[in-house]
CSV table of C-alpha atoms in Angstrom, one decimal:
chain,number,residue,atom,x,y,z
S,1,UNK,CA,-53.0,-108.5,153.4
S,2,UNK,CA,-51.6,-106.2,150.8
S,3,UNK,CA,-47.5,-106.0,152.5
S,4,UNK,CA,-47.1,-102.8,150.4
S,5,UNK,CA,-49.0,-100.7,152.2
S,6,UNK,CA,-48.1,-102.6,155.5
S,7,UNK,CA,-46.9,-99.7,158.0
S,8,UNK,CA,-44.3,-101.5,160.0
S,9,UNK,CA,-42.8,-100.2,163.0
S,10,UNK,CA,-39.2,-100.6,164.9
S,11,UNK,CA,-39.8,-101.8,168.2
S,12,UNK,CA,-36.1,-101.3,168.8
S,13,UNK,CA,-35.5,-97.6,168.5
S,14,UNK,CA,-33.0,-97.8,166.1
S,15,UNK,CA,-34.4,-95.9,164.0
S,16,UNK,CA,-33.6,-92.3,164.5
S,17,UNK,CA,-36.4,-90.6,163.6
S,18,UNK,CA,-39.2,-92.5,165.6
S,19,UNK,CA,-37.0,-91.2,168.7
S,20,UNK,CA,-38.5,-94.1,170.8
S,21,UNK,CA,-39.8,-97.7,171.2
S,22,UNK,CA,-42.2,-97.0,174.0
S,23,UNK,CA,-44.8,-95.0,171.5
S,24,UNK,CA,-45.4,-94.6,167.6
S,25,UNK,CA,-47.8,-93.6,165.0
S,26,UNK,CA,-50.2,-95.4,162.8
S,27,UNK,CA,-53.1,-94.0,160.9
S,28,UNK,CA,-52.7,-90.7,162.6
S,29,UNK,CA,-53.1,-92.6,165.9
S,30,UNK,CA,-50.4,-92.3,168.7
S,31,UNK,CA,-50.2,-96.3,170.4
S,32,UNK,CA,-48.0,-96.1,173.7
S,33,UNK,CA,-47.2,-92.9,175.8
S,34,UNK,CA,-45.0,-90.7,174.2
S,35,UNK,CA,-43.4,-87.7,175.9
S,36,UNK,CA,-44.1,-84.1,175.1
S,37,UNK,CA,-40.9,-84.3,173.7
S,38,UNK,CA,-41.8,-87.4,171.7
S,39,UNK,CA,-45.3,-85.9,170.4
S,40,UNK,CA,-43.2,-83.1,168.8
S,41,UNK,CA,-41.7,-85.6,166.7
S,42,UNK,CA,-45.0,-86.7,165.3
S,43,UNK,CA,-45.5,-85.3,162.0
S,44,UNK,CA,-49.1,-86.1,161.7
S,45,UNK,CA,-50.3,-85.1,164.9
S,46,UNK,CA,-48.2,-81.7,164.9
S,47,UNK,CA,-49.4,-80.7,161.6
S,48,UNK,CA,-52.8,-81.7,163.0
S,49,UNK,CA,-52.3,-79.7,166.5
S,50,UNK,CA,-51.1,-76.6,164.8
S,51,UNK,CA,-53.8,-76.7,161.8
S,52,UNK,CA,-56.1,-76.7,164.9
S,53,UNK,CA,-54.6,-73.8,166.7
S,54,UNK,CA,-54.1,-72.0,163.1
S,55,UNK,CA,-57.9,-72.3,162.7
S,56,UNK,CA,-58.8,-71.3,165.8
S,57,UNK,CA,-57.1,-67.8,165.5
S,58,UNK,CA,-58.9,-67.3,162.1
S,59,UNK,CA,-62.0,-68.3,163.4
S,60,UNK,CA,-61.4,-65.0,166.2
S,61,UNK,CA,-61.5,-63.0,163.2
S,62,UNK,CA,-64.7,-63.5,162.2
S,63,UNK,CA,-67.4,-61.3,162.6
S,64,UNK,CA,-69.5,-63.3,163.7
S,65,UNK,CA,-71.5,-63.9,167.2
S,66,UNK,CA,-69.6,-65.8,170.4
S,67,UNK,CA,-71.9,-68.8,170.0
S,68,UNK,CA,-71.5,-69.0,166.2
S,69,UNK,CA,-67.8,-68.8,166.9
S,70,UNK,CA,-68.4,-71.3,169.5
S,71,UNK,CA,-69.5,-73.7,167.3
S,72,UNK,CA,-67.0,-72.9,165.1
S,73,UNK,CA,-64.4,-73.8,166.5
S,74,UNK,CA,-65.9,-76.9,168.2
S,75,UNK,CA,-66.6,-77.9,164.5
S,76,UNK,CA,-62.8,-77.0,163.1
S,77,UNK,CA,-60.3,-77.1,165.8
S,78,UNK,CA,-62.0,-79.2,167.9
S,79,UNK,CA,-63.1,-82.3,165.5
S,80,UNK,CA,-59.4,-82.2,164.3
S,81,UNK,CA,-57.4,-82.7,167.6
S,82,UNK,CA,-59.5,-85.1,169.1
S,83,UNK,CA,-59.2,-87.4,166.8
S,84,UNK,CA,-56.3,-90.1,167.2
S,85,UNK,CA,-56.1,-90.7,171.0
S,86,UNK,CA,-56.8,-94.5,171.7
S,87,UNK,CA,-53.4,-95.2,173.2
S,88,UNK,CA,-53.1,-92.3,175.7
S,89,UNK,CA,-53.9,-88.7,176.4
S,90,UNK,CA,-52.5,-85.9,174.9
S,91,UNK,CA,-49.7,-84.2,176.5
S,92,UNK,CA,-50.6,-81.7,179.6
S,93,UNK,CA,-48.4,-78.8,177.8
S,94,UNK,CA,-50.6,-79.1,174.4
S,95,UNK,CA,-54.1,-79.5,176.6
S,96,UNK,CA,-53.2,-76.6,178.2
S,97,UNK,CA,-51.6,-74.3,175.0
S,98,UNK,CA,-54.7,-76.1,172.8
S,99,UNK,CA,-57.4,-74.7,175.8
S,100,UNK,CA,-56.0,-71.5,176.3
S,101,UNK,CA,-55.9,-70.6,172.6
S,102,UNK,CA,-59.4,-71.8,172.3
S,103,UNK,CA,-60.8,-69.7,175.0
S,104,UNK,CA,-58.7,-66.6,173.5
S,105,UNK,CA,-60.0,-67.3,170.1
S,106,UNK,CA,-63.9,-67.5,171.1
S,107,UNK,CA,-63.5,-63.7,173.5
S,108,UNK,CA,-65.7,-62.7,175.9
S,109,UNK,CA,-68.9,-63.4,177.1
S,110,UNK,CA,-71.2,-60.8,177.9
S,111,UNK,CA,-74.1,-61.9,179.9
S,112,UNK,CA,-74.9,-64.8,182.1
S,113,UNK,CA,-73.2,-66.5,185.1
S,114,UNK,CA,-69.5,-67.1,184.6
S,115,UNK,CA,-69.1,-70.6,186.3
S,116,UNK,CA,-72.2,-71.9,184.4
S,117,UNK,CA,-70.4,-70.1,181.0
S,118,UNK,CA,-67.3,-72.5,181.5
S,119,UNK,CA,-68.8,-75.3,182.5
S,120,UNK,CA,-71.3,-75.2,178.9
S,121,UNK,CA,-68.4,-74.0,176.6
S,122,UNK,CA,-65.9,-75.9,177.9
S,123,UNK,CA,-67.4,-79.4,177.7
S,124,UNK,CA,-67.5,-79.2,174.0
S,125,UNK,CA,-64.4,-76.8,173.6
S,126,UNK,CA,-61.7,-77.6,175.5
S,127,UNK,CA,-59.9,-80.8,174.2
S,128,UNK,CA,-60.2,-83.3,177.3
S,129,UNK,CA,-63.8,-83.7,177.4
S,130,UNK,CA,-63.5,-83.9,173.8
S,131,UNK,CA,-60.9,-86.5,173.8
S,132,UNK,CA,-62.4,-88.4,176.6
S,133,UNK,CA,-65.7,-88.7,174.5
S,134,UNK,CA,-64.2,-90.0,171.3
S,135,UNK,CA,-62.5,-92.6,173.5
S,136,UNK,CA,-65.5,-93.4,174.8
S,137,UNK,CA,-67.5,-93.9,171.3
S,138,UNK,CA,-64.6,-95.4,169.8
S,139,UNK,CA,-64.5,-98.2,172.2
S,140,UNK,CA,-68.4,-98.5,172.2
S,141,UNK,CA,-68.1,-99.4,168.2
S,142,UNK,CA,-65.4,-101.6,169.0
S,143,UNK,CA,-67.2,-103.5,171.6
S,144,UNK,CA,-70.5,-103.3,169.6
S,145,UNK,CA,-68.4,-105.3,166.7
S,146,UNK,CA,-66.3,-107.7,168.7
S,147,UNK,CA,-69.9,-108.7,169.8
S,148,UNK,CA,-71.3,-108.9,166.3
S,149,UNK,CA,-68.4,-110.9,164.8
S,150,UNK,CA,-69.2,-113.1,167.5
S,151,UNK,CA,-65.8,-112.7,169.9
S,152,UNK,CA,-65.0,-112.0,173.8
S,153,UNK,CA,-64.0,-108.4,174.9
S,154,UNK,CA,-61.1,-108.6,175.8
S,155,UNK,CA,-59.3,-105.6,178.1
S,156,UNK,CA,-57.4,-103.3,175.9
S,157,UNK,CA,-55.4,-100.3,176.5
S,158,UNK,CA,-58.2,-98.1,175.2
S,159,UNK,CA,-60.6,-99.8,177.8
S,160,UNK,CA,-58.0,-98.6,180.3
S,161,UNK,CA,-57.7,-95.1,179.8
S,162,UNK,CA,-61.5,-94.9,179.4
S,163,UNK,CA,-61.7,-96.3,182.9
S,164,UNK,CA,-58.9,-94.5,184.9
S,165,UNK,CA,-60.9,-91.0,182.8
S,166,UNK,CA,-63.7,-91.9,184.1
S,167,UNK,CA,-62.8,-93.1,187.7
S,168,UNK,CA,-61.1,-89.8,187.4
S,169,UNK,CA,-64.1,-87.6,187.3
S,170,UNK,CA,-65.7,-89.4,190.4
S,171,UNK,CA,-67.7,-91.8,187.8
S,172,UNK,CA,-67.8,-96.1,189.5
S,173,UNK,CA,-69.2,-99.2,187.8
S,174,UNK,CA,-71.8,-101.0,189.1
S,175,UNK,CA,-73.1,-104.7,188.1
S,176,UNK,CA,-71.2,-104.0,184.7
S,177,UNK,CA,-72.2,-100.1,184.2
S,178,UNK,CA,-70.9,-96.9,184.5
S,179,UNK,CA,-72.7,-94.4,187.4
């Protein structure tokens, strides 16, 4: 292991400027459950959540059509928010500021039936679905290469936030899979 570019972490809290010992960041990846309060002190992850909302609000701007704006923002404010989340779930305040500005960026729709609308757009635009499905891939690859290396799965805090999402939305396992 190359020790200088080790990122090491106090458990303690003494330092002041991690705030906590109950969450930190690594490789743009938040491990624990921090607070709102805690997620503000993030520099990573803010500079990421408000490049996201930033892009958003120039993406509004363009003249361009709702579905090309759609994919848009999927593409740039989307891609760059849901990354990092194998730990926990973002913070309810930033979902909700993050989803609002997304649905105010992309404008109105003008034809077709509004519950079927925001039940199409907002699987791929608002940031839970979003999150939820990178958790989901992300511990698919890391099953897929426990398995290859030849080791056990073991439970991990990852596989426990995909399975109380999932339980969530009404989903059960059966004989090993998801229903």
């Amino acid at each position: 292991p190359n020790v200088d570019k080790a990122q090491l972490v106090d458990m303690t809290g003494a330092t002041a400027h991690l705030g906590t010992k109950n969450s930190f960041e690594v490789l743009g990846t938040i491990l624990g459950e921090p607070s709102v309060l805690e997620f503000r002190k993030f520099g990573r992850l803010m500079q990421r959540f408000n490049k996201s909302l930033h892009m958003a609000h120039r993406v509004a701007m363009l003249p361009e059509s709702t579905s090309a704006k759609h994919h848009d923002i999927c593409v740039f404010s989307g891609a760059a928010m849901a990354y990092g989340w194998i730990g926990t779930d973002p913070p309810q305040e930033c979902v909700k500021k993050y989803n609002s500005k997304m649905w105010e960026s992309l404008g109105h729709f003008r034809y077709g039936i509004a519950g079927l609308k925001s039940i199409m757009t907002g699987a791929s635009l608002e940031l839970g679905p979003n999150v939820l499905w990178r958790q989901i891939r992300t511990l698919a690859k890391r099953n897929l290469e426990l398995l290859a290396l030849g080791h056990t799965i073991h439970d991990s805090p990852l596989q426990q936030l995909v399975h109380r999402s999932l339980v969530s939305l009404g989903w059960v396992v059966q004989n090993d899979q998801w229903s």
